[in-house]
XYZ file of N, CA, C and O in Angstrom:
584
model
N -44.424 165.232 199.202
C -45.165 164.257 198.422
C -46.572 164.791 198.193
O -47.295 165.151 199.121
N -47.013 164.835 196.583
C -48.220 164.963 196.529
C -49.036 164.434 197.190
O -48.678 163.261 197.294
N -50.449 164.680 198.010
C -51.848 164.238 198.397
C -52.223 162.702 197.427
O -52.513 161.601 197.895
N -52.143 162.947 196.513
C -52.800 161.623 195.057
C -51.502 160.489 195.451
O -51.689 159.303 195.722
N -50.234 161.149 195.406
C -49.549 159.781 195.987
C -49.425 159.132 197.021
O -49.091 157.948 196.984
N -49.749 159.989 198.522
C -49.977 159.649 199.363
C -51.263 158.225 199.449
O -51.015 157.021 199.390
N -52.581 158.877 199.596
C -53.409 158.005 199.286
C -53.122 156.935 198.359
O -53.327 155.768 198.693
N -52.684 157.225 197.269
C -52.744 155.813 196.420
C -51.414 154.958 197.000
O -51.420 153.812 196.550
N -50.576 155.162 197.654
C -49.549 154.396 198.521
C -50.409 153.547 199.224
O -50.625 152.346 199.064
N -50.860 154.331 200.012
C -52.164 153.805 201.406
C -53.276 152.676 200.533
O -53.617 151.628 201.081
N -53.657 152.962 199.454
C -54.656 151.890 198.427
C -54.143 150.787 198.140
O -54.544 149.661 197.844
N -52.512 151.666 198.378
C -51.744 150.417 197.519
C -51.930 149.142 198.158
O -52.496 148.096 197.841
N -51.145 149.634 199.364
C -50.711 148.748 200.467
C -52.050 147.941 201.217
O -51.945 146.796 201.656
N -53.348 148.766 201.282
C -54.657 147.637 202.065
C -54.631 146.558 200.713
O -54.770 145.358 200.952
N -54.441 147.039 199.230
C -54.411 145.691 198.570
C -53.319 144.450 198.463
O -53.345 143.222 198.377
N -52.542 145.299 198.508
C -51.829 144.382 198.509
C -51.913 143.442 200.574
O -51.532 142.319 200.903
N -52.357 144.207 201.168
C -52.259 143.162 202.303
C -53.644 142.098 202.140
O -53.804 141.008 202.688
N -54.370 142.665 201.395
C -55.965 142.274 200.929
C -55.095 140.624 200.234
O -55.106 139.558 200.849
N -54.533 140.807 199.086
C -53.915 139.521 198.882
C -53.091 139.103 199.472
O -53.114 137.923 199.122
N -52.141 139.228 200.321
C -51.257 138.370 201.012
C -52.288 137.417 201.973
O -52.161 136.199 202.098
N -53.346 138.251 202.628
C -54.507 137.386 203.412
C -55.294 136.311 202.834
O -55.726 135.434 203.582
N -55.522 136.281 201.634
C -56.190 135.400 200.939
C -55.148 134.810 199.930
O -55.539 134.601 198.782
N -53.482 134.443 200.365
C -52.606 134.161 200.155
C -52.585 134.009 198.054
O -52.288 132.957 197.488
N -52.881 135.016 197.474
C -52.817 134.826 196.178
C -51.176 136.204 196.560
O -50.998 137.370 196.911
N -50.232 134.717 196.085
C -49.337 135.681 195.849
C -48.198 135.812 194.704
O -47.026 136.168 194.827
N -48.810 135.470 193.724
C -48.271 135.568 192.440
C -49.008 137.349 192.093
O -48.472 138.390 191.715
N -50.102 137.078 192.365
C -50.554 138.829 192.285
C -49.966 139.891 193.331
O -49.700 141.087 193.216
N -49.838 138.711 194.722
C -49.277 139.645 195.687
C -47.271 140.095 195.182
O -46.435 140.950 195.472
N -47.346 139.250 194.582
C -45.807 139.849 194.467
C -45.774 140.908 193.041
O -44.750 141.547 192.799
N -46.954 141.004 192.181
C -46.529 142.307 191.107
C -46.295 143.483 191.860
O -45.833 144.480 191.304
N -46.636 143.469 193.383
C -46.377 145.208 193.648
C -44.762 145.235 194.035
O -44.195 146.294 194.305
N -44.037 143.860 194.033
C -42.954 144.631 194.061
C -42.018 144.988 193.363
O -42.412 144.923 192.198
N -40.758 145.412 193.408
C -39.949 145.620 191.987
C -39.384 144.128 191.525
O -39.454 143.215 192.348
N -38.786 143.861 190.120
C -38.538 143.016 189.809
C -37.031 142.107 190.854
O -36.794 140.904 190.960
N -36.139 143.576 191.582
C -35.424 143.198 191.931
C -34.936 143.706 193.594
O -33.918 144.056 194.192
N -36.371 143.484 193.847
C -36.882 143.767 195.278
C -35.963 142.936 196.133
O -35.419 141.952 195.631
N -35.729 143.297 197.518
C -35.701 142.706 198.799
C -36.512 143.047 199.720
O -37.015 144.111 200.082
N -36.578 141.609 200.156
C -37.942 141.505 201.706
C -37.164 140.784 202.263
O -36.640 139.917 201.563
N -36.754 140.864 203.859
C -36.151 140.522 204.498
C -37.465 139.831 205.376
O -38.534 140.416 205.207
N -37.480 138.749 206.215
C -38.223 138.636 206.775
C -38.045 138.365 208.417
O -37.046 138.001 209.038
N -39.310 138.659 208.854
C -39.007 138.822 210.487
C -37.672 137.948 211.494
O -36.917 138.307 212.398
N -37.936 136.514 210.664
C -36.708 135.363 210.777
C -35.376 135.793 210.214
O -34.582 134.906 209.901
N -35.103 136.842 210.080
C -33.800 137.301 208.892
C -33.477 136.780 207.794
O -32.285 136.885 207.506
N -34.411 136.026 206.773
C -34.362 135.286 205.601
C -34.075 136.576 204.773
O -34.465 137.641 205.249
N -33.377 136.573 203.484
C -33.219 137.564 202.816
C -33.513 137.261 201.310
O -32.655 136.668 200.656
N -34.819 137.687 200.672
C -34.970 137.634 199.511
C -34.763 138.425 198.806
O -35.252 139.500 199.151
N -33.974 138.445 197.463
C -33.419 139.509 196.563
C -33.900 140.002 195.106
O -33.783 140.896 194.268
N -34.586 138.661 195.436
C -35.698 139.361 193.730
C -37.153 138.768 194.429
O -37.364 138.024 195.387
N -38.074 139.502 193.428
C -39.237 139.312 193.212
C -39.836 137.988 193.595
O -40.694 137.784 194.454
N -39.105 136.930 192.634
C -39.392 135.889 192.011
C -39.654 135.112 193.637
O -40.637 134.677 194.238
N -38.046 135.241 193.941
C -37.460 134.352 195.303
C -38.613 134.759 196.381
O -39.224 133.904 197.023
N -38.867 136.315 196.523
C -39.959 136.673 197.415
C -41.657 135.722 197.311
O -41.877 134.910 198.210
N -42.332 135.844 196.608
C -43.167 135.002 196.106
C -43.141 133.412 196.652
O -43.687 132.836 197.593
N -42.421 133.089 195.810
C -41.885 131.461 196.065
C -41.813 131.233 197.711
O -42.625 130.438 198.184
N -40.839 131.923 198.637
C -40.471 132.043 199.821
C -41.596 132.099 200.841
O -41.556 131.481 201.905
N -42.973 133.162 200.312
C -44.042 133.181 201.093
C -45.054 132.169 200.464
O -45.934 131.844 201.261
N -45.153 131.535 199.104
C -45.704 130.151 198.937
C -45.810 129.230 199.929
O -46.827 128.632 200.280
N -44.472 129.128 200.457
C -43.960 127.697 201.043
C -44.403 128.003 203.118
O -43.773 128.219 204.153
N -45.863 127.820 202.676
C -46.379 128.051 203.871
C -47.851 126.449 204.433
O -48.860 126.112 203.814
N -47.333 125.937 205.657
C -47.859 125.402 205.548
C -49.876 125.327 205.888
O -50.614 126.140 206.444
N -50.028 124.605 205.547
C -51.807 124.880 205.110
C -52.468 124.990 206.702
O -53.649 125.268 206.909
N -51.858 124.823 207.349
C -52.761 125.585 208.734
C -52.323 127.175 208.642
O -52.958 128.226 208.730
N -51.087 126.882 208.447
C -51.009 128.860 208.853
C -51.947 129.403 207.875
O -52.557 130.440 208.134
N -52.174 128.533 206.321
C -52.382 129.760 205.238
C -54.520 130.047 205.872
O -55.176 131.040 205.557
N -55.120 128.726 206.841
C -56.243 128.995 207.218
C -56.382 130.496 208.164
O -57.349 131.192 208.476
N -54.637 130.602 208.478
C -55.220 131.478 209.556
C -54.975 133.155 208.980
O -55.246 134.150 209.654
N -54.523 133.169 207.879
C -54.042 134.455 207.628
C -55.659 135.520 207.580
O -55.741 136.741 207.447
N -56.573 134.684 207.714
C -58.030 136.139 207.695
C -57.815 136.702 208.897
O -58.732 137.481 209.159
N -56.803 136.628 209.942
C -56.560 137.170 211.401
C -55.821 137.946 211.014
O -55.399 138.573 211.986
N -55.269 138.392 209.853
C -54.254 139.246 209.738
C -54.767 140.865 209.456
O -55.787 141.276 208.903
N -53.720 141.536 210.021
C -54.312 143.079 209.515
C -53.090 143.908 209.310
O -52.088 143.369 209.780
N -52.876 145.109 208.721
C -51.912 145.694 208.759
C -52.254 147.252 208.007
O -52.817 147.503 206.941
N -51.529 148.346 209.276
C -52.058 149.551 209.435
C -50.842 150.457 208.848
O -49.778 150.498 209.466
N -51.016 151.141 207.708
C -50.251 152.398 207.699
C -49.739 153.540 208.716
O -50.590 154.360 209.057
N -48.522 153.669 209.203
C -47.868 154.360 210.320
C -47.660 155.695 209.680
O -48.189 156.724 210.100
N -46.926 155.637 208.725
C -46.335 157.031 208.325
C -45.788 156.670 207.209
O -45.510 155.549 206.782
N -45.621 157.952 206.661
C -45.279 157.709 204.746
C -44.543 158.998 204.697
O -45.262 159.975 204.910
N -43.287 159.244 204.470
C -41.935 159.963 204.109
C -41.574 159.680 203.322
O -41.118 158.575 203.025
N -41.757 161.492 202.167
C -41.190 160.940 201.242
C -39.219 161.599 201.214
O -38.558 162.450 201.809
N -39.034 160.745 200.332
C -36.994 160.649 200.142
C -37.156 161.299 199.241
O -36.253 162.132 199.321
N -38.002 161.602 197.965
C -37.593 162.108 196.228
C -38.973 161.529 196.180
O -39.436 160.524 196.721
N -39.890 163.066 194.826
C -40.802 162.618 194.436
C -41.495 161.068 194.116
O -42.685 160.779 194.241
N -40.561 160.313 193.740
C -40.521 158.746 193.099
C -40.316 158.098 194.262
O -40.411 156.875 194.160
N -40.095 158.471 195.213
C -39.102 157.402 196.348
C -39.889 157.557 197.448
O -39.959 158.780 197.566
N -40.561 157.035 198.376
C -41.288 157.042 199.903
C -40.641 156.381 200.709
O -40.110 155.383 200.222
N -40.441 156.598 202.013
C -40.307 155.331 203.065
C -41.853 155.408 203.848
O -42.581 156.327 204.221
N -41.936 153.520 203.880
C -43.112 154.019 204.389
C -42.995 152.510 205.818
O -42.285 151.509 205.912
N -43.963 153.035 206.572
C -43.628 152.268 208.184
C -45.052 152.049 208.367
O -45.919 152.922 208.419
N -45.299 150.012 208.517
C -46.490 149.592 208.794
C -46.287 149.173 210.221
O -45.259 149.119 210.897
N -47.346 148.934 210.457
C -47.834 148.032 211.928
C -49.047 146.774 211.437
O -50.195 146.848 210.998
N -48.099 145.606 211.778
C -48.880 144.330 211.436
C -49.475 143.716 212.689
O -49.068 144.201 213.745
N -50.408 142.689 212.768
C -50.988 142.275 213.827
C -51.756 140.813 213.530
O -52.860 141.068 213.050
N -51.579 139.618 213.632
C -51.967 138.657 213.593
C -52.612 137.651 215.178
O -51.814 136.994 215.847
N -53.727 137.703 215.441
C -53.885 137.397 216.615
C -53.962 136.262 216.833
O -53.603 135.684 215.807
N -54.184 135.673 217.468
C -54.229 133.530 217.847
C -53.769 133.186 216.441
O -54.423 132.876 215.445
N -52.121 133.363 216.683
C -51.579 132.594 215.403
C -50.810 131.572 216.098
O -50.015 131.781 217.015
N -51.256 129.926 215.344
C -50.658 128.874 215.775
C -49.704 128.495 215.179
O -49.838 128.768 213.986
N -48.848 128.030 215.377
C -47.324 127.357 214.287
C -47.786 125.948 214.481
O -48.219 125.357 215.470
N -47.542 125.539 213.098
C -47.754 123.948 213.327
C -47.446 123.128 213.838
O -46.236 122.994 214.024
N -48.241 122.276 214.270
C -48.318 120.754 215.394
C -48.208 121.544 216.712
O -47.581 120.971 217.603
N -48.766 122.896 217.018
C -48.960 122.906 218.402
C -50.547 123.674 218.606
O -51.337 124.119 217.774
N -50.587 123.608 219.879
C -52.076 123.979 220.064
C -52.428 125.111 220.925
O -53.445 125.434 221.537
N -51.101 125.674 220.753
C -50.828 127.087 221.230
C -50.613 128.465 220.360
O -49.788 128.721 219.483
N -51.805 129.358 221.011
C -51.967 130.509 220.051
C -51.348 131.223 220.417
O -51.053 130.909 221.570
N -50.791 132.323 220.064
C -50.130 133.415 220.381
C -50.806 134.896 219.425
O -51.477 134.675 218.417
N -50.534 136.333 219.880
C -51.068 137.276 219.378
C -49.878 137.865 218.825
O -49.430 138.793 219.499
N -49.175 137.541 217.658
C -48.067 138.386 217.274
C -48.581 139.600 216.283
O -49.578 139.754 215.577
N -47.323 140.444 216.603
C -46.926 142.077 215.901
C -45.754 141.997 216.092
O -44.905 141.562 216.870
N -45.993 142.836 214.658
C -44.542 143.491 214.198
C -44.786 144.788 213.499
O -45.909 145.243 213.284
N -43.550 145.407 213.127
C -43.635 146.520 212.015
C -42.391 145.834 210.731
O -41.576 144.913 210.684
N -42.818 146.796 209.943
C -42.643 146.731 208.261
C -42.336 148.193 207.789
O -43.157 149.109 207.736
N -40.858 148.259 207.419
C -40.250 149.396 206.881
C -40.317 149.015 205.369
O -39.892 147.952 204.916
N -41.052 150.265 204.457
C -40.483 149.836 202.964
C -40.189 150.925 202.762
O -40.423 152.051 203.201
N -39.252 150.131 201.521
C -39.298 151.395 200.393
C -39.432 151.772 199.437
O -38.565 151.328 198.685
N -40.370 152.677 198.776
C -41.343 152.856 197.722
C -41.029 153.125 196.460
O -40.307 154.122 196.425
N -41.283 152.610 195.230
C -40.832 153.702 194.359
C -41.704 154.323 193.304
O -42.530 153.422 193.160
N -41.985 155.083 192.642
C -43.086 155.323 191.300
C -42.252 154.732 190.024
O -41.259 155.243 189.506
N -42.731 153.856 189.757
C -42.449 152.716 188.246
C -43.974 153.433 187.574
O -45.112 153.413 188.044
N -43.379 154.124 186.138
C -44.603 154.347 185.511
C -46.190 154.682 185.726
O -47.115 154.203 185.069
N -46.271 155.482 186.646
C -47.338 155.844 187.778
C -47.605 155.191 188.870
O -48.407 155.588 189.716
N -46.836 153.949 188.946
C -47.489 153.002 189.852
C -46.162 152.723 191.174
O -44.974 152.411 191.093
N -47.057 153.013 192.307
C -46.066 152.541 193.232
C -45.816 151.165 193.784
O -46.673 150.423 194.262
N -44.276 150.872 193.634
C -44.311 149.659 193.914
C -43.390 149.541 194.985
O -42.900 150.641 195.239
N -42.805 148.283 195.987
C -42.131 147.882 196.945
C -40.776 147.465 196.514
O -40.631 146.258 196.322
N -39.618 148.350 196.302
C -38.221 148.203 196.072
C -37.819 147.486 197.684
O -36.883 146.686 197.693
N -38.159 147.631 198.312
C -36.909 146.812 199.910
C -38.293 147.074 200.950
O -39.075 148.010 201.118
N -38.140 145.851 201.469
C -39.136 145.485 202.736
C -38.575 144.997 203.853
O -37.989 143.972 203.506
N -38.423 145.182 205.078
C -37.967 144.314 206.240
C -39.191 144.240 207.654
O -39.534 145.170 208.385
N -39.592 142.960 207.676
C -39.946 142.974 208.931
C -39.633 142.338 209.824
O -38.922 141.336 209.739
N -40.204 142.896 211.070
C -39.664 142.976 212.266
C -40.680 142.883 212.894
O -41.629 143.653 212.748
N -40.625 141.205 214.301
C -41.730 141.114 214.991
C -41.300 141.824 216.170
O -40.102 141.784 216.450
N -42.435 142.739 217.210
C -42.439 143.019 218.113
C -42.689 142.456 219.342
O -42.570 143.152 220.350
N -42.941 141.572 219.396
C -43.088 140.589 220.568
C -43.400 139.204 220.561
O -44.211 138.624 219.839
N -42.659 138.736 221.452
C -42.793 136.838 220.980
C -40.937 136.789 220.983
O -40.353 135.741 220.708
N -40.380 137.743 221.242
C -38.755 137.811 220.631
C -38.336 137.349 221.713
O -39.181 137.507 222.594
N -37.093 136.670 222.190
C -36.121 135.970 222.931
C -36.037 137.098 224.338
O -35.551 138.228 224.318
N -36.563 136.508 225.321
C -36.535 137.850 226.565
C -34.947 137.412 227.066
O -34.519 136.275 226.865
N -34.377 138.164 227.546
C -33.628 138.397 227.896
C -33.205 138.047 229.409
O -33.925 138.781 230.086
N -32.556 137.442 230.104
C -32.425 137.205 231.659
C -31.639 138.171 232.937
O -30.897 139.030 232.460
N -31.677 138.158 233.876
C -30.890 139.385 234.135
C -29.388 138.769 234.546
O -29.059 137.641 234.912
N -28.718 139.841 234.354
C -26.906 139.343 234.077
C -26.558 139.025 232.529
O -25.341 139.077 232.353
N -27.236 138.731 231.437
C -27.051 138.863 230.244
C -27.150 140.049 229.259
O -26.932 140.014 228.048
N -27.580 141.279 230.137
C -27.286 141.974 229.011
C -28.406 142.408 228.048
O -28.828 141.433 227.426
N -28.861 143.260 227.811
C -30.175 143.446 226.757
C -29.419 143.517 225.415
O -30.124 143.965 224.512
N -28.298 143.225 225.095
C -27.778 143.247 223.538
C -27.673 144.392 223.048
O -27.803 144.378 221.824
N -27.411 145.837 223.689
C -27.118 147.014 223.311
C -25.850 147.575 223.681
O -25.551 148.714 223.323
């Protein structure tokens, strides 16, 4: 992968997390393809654009106060084909409350996409995330699910 696509991947992505934080996401959803999937940490599966958007709308108005806690760091960027990247974030939201409780928690996760060049511009063909902690612990005699 060229240097110029690298970086502008990396531009891409602080803007676009730049709007998901200040929850404008009718702009936040032009970076992805028209017939994108984002899977989300809950295993919800959105298959277009449209549904993606709409899906992260429907948020209620305490969480959307808390999204200026949010951050999210570029891991690594592989490319598949000049046009094509995989690329691997690390997200981090700290004292995030779910509604009607008064308990914060510090969640992370990571975020696999995958990239494509549409007319110079890179955009988000398939997204899945995945929280890293806060997940269902496990007891002993059950098994870690592997």
């Amino acid at each position: 992968m060229h240097r110029d696509d690298e970086e502008t991947i990396r531009t891409t992505l602080a803007t676009h997390t730049a709007l998901w934080t200040s929850h404008e996401m009718d702009e936040w959803g032009t970076y992805f393809t028209e017939d994108s999937d984002f899977i989300t940490h809950r295993g919800i599966w959105w298959r277009t654009r449209q549904d993606n958007i709409d899906g992260h709308k429907d948020v209620p108005d305490s969480v959307l106060r808390q999204k200026k806690n949010y951050t999210q760091q570029v891991l690594d960027i592989a490319t598949i084909t000049p046009e094509v990247a995989l690329v691997h974030t690390r997200w981090s939201w700290p004292e995030h409350r779910l509604p009607g409780t008064d308990v914060t928690e510090d969640r992370t996760g990571l975020i696999t996409l995958i990239m494509v060049k549409r007319q110079g511009r890179w955009l988000i063909r398939a997204a899945h995330n995945t929280r890293t902690n806060g997940l269902d612990e496990f007891t002993a005699g059950h098994g870690t699910g592997t």
